[in-house]
GROMACS .gro file of C-alpha atoms in nm:
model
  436
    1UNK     CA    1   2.209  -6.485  -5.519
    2UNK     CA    2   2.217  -6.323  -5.191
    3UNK     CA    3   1.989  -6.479  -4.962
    4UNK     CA    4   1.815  -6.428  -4.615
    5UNK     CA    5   1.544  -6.593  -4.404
    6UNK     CA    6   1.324  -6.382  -4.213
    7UNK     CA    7   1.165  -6.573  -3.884
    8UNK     CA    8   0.844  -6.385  -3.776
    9UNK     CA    9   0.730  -6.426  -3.442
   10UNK     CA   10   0.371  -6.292  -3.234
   11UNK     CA   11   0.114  -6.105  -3.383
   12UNK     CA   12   0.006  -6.027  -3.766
   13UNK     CA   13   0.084  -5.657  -3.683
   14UNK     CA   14   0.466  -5.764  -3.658
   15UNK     CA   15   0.431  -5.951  -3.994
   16UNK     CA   16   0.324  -5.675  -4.185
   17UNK     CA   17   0.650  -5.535  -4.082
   18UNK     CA   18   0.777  -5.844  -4.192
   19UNK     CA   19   0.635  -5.867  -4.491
   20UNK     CA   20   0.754  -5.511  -4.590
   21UNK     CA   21   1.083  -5.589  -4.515
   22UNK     CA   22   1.072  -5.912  -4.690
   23UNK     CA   23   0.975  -5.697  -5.019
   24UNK     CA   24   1.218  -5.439  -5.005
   25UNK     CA   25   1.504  -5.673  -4.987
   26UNK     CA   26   1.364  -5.897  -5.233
   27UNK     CA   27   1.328  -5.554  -5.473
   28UNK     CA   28   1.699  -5.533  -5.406
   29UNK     CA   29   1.782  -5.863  -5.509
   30UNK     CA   30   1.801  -6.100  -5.212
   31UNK     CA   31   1.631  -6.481  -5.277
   32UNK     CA   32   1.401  -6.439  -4.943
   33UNK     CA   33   1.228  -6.763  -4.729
   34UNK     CA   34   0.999  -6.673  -4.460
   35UNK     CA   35   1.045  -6.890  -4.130
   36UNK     CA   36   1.242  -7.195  -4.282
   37UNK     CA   37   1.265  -7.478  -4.073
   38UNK     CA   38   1.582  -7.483  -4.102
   39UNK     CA   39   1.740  -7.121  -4.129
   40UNK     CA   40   2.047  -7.159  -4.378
   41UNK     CA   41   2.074  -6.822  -4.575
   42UNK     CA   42   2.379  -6.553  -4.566
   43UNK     CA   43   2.164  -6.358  -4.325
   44UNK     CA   44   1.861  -6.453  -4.084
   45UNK     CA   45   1.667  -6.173  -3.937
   46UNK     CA   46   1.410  -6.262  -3.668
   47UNK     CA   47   1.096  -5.989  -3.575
   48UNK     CA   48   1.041  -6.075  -3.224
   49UNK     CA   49   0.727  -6.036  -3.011
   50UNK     CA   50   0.769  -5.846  -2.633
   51UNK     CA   51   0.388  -5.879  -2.543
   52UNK     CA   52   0.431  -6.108  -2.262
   53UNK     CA   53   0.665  -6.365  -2.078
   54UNK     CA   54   0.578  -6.659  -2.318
   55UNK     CA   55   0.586  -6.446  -2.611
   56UNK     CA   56   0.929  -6.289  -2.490
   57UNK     CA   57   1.097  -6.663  -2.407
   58UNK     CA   58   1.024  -6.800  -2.752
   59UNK     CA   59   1.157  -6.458  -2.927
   60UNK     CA   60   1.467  -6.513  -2.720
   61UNK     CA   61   1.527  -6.878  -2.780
   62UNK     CA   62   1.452  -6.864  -3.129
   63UNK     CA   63   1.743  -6.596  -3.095
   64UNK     CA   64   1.985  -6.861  -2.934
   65UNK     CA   65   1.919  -7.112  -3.160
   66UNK     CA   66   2.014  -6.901  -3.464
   67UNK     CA   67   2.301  -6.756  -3.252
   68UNK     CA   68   2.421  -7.171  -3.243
   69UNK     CA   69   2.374  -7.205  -3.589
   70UNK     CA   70   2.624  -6.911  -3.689
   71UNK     CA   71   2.877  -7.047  -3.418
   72UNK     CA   72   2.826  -7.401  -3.643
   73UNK     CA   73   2.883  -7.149  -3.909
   74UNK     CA   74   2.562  -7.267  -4.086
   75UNK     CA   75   2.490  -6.884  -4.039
   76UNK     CA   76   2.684  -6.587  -4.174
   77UNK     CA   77   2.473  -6.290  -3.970
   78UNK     CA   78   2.195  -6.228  -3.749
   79UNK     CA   79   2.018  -5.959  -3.723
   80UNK     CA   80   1.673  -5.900  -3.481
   81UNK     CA   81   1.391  -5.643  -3.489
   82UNK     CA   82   1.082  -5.601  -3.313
   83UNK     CA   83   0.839  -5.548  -3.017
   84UNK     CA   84   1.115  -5.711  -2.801
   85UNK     CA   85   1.443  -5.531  -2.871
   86UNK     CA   86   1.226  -5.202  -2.894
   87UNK     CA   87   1.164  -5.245  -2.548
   88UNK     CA   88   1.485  -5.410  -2.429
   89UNK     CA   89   1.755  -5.317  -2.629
   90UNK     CA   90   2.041  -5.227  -2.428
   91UNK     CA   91   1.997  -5.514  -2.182
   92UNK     CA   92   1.998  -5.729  -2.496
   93UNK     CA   93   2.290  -5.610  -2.680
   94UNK     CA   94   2.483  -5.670  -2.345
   95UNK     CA   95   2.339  -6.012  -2.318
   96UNK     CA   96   2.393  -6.167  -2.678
   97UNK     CA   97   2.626  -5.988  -2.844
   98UNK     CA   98   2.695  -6.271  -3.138
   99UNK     CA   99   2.385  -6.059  -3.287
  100UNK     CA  100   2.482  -5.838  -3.562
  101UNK     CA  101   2.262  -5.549  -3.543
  102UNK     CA  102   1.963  -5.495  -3.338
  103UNK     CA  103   1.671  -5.269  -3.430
  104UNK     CA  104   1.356  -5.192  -3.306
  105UNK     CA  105   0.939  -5.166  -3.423
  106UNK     CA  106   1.028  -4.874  -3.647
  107UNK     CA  107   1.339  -4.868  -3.789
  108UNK     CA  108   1.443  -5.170  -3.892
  109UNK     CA  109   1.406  -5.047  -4.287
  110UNK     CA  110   1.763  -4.937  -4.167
  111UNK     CA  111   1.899  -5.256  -4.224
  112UNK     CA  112   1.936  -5.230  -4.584
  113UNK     CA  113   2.148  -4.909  -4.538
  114UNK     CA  114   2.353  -5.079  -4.312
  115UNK     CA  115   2.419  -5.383  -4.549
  116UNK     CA  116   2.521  -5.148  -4.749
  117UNK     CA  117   2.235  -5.101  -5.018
  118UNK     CA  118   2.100  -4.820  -5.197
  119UNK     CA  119   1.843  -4.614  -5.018
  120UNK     CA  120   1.445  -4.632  -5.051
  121UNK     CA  121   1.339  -4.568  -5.375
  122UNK     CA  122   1.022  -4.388  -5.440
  123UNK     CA  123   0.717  -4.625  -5.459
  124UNK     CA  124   0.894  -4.909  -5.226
  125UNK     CA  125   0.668  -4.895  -4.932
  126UNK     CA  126   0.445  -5.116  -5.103
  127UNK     CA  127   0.700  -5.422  -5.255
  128UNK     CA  128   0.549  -5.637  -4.973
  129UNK     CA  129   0.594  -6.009  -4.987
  130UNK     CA  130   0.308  -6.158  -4.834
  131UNK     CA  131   0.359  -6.493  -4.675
  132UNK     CA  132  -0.031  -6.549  -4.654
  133UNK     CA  133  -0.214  -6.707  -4.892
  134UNK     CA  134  -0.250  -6.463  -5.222
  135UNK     CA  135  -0.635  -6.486  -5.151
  136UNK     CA  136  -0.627  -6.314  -4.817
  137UNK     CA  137  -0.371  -6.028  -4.611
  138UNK     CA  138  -0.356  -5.875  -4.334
  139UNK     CA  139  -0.379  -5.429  -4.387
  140UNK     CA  140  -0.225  -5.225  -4.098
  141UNK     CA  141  -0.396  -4.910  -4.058
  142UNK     CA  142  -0.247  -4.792  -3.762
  143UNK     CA  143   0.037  -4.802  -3.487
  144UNK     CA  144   0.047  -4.776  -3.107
  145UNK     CA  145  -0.212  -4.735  -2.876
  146UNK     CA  146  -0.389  -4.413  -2.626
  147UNK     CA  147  -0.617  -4.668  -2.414
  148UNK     CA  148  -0.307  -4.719  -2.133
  149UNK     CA  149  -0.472  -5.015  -1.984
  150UNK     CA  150  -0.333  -5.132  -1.651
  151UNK     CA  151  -0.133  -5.466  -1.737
  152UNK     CA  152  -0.085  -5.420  -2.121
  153UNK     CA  153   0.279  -5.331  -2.197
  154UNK     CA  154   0.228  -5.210  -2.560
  155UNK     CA  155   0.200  -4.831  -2.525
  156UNK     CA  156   0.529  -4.869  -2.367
  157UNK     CA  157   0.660  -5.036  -2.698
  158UNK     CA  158   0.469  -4.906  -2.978
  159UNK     CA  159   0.397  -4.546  -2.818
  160UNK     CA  160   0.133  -4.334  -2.906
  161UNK     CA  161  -0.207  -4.412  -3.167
  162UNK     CA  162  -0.082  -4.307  -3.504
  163UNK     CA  163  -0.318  -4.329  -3.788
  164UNK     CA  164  -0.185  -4.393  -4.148
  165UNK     CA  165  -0.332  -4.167  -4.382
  166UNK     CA  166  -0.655  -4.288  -4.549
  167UNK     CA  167  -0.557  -4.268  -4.866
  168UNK     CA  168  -0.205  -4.465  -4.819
  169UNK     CA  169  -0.430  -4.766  -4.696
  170UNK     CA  170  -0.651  -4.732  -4.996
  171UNK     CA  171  -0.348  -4.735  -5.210
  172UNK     CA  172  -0.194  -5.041  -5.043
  173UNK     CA  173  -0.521  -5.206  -5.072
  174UNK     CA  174  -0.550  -5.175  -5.443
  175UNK     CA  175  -0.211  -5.290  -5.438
  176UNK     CA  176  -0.305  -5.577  -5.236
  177UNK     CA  177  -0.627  -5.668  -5.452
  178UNK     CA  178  -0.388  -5.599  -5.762
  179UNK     CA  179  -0.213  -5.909  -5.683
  180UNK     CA  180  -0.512  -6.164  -5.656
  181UNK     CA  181  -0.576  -6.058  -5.298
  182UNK     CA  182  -0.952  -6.076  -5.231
  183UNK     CA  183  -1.004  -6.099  -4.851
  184UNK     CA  184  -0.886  -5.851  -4.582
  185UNK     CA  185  -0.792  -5.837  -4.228
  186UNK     CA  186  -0.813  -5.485  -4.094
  187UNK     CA  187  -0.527  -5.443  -3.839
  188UNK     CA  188  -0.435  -5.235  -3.591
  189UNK     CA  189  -0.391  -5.208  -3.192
  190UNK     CA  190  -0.659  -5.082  -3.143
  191UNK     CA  191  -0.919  -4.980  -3.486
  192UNK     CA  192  -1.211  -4.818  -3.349
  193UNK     CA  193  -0.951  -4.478  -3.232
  194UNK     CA  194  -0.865  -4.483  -3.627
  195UNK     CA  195  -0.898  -4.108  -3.718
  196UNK     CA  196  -0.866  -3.897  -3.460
  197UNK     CA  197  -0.491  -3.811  -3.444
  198UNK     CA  198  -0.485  -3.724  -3.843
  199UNK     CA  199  -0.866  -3.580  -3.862
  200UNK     CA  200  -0.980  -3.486  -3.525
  201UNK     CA  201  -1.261  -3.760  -3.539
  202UNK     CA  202  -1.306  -4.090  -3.572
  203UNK     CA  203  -1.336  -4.215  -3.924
  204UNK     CA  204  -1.292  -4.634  -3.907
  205UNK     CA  205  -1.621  -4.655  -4.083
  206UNK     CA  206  -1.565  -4.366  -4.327
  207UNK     CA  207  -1.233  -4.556  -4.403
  208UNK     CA  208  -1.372  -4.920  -4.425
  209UNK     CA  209  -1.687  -4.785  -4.664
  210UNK     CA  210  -1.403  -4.665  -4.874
  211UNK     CA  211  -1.231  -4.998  -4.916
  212UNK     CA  212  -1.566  -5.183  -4.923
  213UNK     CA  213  -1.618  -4.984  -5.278
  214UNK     CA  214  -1.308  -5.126  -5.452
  215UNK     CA  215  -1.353  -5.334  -5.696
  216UNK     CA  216  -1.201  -5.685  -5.641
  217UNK     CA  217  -1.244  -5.688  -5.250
  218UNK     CA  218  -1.489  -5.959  -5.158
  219UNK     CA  219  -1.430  -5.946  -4.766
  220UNK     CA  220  -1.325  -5.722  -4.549
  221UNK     CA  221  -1.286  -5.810  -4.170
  222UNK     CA  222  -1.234  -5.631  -3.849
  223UNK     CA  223  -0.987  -5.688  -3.568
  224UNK     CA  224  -0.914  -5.515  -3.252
  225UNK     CA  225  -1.143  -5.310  -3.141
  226UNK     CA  226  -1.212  -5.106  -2.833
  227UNK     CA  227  -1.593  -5.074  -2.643
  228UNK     CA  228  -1.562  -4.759  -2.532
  229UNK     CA  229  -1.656  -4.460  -2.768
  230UNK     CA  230  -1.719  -4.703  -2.995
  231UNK     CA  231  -1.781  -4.517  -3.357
  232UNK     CA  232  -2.172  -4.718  -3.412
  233UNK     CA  233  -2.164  -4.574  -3.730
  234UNK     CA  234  -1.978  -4.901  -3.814
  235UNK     CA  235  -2.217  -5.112  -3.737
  236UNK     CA  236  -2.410  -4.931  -4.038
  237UNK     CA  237  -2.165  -4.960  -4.267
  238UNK     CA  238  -2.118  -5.328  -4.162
  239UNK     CA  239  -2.516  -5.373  -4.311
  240UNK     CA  240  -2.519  -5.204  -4.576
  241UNK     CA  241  -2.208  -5.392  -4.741
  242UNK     CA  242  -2.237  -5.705  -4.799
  243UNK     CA  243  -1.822  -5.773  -4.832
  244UNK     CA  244  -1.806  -5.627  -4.487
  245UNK     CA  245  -1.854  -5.936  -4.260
  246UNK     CA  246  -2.060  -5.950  -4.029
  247UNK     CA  247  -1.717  -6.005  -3.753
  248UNK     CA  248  -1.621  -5.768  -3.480
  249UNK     CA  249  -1.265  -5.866  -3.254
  250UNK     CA  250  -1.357  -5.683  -2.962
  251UNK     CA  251  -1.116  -5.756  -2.662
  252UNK     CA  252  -1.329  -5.693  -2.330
  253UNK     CA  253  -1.134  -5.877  -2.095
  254UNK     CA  254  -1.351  -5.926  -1.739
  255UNK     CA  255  -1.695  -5.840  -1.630
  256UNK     CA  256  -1.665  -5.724  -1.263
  257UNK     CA  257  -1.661  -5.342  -1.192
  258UNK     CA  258  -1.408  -5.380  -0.955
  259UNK     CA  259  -1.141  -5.569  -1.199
  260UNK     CA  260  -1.251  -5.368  -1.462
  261UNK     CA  261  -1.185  -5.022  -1.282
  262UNK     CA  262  -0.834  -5.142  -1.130
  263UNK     CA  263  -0.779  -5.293  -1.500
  264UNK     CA  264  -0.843  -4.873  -1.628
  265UNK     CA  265  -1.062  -5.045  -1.882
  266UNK     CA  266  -1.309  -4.732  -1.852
  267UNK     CA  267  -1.620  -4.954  -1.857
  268UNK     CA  268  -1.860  -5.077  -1.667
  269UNK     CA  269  -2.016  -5.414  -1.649
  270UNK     CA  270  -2.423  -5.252  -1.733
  271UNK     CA  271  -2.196  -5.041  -2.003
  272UNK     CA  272  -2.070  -5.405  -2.167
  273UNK     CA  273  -2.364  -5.591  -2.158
  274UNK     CA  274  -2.573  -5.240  -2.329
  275UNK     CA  275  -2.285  -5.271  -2.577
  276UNK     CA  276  -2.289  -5.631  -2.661
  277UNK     CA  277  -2.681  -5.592  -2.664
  278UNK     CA  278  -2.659  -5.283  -2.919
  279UNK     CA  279  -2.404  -5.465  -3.140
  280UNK     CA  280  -2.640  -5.802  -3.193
  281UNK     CA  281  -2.923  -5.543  -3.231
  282UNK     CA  282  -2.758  -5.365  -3.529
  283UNK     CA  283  -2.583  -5.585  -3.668
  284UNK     CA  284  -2.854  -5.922  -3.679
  285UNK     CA  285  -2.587  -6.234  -3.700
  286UNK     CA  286  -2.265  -6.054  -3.610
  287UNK     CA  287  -2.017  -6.281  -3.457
  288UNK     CA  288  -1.822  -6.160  -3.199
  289UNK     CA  289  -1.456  -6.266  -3.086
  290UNK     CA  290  -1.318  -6.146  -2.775
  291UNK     CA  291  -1.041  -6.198  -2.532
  292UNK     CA  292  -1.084  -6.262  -2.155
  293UNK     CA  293  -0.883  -6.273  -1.859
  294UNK     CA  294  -0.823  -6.430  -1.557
  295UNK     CA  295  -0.610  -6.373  -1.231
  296UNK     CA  296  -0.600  -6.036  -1.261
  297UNK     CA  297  -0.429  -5.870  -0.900
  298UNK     CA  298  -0.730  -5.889  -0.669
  299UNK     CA  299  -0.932  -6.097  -0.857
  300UNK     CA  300  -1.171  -6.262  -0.622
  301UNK     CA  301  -1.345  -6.622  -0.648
  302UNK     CA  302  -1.636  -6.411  -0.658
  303UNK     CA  303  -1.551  -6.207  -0.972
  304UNK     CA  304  -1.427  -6.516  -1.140
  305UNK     CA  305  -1.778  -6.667  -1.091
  306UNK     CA  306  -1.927  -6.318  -1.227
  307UNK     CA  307  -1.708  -6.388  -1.542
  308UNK     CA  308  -1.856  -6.741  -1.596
  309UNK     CA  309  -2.202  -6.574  -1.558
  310UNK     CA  310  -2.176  -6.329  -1.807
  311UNK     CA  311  -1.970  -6.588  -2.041
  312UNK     CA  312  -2.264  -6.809  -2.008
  313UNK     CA  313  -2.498  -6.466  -2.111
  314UNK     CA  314  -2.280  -6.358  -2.363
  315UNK     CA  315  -2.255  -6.663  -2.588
  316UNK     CA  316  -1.913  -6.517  -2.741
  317UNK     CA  317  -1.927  -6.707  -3.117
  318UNK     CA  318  -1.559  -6.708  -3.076
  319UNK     CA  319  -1.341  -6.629  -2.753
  320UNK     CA  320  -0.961  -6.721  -2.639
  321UNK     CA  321  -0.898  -6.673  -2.273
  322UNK     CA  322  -0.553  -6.632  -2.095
  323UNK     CA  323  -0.428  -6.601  -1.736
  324UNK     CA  324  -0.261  -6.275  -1.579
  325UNK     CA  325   0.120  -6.258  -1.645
  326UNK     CA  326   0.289  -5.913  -1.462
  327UNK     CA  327   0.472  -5.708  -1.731
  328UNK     CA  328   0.703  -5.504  -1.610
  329UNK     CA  329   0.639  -5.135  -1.645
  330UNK     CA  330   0.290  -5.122  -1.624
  331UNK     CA  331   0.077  -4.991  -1.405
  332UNK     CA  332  -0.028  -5.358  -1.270
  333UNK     CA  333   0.323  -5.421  -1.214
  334UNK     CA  334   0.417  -5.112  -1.043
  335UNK     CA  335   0.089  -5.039  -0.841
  336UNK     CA  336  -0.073  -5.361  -0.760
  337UNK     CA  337   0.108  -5.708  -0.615
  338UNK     CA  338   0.064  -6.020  -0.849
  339UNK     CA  339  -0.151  -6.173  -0.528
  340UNK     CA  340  -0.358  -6.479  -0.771
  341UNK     CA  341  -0.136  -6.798  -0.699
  342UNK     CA  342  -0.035  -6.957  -1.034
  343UNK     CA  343  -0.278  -7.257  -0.959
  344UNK     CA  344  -0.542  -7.044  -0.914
  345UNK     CA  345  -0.504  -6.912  -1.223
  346UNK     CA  346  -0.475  -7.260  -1.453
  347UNK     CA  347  -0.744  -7.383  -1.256
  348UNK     CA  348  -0.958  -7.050  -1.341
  349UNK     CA  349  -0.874  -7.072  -1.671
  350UNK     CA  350  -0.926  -7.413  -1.767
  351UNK     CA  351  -1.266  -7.377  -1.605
  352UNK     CA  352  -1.398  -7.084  -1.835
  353UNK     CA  353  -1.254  -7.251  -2.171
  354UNK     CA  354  -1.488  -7.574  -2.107
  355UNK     CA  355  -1.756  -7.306  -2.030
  356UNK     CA  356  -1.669  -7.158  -2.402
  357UNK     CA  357  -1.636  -7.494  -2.559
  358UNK     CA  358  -1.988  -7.594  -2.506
  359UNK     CA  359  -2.098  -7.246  -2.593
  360UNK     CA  360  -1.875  -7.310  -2.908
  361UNK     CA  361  -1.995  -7.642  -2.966
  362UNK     CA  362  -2.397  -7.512  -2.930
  363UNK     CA  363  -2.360  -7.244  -3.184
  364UNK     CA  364  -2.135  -7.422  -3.453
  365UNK     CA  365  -2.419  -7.699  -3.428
  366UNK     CA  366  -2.697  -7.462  -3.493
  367UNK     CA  367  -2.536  -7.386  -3.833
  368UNK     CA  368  -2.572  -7.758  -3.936
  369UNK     CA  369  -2.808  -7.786  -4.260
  370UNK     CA  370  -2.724  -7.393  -4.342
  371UNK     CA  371  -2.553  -7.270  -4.680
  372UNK     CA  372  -2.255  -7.049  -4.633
  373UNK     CA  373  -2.049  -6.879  -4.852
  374UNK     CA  374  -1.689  -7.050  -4.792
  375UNK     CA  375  -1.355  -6.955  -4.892
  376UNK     CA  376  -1.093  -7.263  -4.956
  377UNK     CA  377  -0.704  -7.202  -4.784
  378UNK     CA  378  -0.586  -7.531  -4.850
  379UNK     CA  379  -0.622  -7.932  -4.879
  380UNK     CA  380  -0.541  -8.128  -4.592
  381UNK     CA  381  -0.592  -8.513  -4.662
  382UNK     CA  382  -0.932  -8.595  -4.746
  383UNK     CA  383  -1.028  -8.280  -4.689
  384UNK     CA  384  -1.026  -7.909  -4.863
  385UNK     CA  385  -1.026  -7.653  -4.576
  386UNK     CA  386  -1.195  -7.314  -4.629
  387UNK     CA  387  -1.403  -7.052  -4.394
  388UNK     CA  388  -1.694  -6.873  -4.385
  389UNK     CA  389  -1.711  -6.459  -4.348
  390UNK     CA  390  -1.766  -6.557  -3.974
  391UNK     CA  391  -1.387  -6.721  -3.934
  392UNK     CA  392  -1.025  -6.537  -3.934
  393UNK     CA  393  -0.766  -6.753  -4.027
  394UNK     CA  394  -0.567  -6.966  -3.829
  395UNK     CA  395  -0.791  -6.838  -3.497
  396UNK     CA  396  -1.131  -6.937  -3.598
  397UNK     CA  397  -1.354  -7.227  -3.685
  398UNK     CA  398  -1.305  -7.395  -4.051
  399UNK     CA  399  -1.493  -7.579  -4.246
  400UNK     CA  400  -1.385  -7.946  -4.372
  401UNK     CA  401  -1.514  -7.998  -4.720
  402UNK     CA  402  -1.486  -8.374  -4.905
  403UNK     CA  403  -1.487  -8.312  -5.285
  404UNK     CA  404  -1.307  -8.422  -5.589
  405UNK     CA  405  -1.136  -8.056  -5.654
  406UNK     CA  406  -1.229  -7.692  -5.545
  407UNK     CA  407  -1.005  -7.399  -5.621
  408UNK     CA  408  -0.760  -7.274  -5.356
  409UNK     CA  409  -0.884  -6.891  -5.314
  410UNK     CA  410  -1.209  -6.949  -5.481
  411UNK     CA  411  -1.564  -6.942  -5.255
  412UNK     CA  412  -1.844  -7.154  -5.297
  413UNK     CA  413  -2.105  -7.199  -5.158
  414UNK     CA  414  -2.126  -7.489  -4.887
  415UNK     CA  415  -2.415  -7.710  -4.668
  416UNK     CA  416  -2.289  -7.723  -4.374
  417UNK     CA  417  -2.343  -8.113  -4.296
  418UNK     CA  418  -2.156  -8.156  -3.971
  419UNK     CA  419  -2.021  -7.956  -3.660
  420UNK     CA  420  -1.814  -8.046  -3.344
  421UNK     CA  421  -1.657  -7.832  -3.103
  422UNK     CA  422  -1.475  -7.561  -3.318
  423UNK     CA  423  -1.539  -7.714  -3.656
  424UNK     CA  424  -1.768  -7.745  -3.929
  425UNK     CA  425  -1.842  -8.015  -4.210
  426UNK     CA  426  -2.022  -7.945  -4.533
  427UNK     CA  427  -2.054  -8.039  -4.933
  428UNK     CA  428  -2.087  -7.844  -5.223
  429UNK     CA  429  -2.367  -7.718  -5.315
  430UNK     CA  430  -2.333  -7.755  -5.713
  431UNK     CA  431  -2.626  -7.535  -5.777
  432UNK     CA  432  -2.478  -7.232  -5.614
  433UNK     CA  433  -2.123  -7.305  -5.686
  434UNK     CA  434  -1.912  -6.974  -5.759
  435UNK     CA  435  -1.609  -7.053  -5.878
  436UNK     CA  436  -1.379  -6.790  -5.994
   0.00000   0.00000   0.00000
């Protein structure tokens, strides 16, 4: 059997694509292994990240490597796609040219045409082959970006916000929920803008009351989101359905009105803090997971201090944190100098992540002695690992369970017994137990 391994690299966005071309070649007869260890197959095709310079070296050396292993001829071809040879494709196919075929975020379904198999057939776009769990996936629902903010790169890689039809996402969601799929991570670059290419409006909440109706869909959960014009008729819909959690991943990156305005975040810091106000108002319990930077180009020890003090305010339930990195091509890059010394930066940084982890630490305490509703991913030891509605995987807080057996995929309900830093202990609780 024909066989290739697929190595998927930066965010879930880029392994949806993955995962759809994982399915399609499968559907054409291809044995298919999602990022092996040890790459062997006829054919290895790696979906590369081009957010920023970390993301970009290990997308590159995982393309070496692979290029070593076909010179050891453990490796018939390579082939890459992605973020990264979207953006940099010439300069790469002069630079490594032991790669096979290159392709970029959009057309690397050409691939199959150029192995020489039979075009697309009718129904295909939905033969994913999920490399999740089967109790949880990740649904695109859009592409690109408008927003244009000052040091992100991906409008210059993914274009323009285009919306997928709302009725393409409800059919790969009953696809999705067809095959044992019962929790869902709403994807896209930015969600809140959902709508208003294809209708004229926004319609995020329209869409996700829609998928909260289908039958078989126990959680829904929302990523990437945008504060301003944010649609608040989501926070309604968020209330009113109980499989809708109660989870918002709402990047706001600084506080200070002057980083924020040379950032072209078009927000203000009294505009945040009303919005972070209005979302705990309307939604009682929501936890909220953000991103924040430091060392942004003229990023003053006094604006770093203004970001501890609203961190400190804010109580973020979840938050990751990174340092400034220049990305060519923005308007950071081309406008302002990169003037925040490196140490400055680590130092920064390290500072406001032991400001989170107490924050952290206070609120997954608080929950000790509650009973949450807790999905299981997996046994590790000792332990089965699961998470409650306020947790995405692999980013968020789990919950460490001791019992004899629970169900991978199943949810029970669980005391939480225990908490430390970013996780939580708990037992059964057999009188509540819903296993399916």
């Amino acid at each position: 059997m024909k066989t290739i391994d697929f190595i998927s690299l930066g965010c879930s966005k880029n392994l949806v694509d993955s995962e759809m071309l994982m399915g399609l070649f499968k559907a054409h007869g291809y044995h298919v292994t999602h990022d092996s260890d040890n790459p062997k197959g006829q054919i290895a095709v790696v979906n590369t990240c081009g957010f920023i310079a970390d993301a970009k070296e290990e997308s590159i050396n995982t393309i070496l490597e692979l290029v070593q292993a076909k010179e050891e001829g453990r490796l018939e071809r390579l082939y890459v796609m992605g973020c990264l040879s979207e953006r940099y494709l010439a300069d790469l196919e002069a630079e490594i040219p032991e790669v096979d075929g290159w392709y970029g975020k959009f057309n690397y379904r050409q691939l199959l045409n150029d192995l020489g198999e039979a075009p697309k057939a009718k129904g295909e776009d939905y033969c994913r082959q999920l490399t999740t769990p089967s109790h949880y996936a990740y649904l695109k629902i859009s592409e690109g970006c408008d927003r244009h903010c000052a040091y992100c790169a991906i409008p210059l890689i993914t274009g323009r916000h285009q919306s997928r039809p709302m009725e393409e996402i409800l059919d790969e969601l009953r696809w999705l929920v067809g095959r044992g799929v019962k929790e869902i991570q709403v994807i896209a670059q930015e969600l809140t803008y959902y709508g208003e290419d294809l209708y004229g409006e926004q319609r995020i909440a329209q869409l996700v009351e829609q998928m909260a109706r289908i039958e078989g869909v126990e959680w829904i959960r929302l990523h990437y989101a945008y504060p301003t014009h944010f649609p608040w008729e989501l926070c309604r819909v968020m209330r009113e359905n109980d499989n809708v959690c109660n989870y918002l991943d709402v990047a706001l990156q600084h506080i200070s009105d002057s980083v924020l305005k040379r950032m072209q975040r078009h927000i203000t810091k009294q505009e945040t803090i009303d919005f972070i106000e209005r979302l705990r108002r309307e939604v009682p319990g929501i936890h909220l997971r953000t991103t924040l930077m430091v060392g942004f180009p003229g990023e003053t020890e006094a604006d770093f201090n203004e970001l501890l003090d609203f961190t400190r305010w804010a109580r973020f339930e979840r938050m990751g944190a990174f340092a400034y990195s220049e990305e060519d091509g923005t308007y950071a890059a081309n406008h302002y100098p990169d003037d925040v010394p490196e140490e400055v930066k680590k130092r920064r940084l390290a500072k406001l992540m032991r400001v989170q982890q107490n924050i952290s630490a206070e609120i997954e305490e608080a929950k000790v002695g509650q009973t949450l509703k807790v999905i299981i991913d997996r046994q590790e030891g000792d332990y089965f690992v699961g998470r409650t509605e306020y947790c995405s995987p692999e980013v968020d807080p789990e919950v460490l369970i001791r019992a004899d057996h629970l169900k991978e995929g199943s949810f029970y309900q669980v005391k939480i017994t225990g908490a430390e830093e970013f996780d939580l202990y708990g037992e059964i609780n057999d009188t509540l137990k819903d296993e399916q």
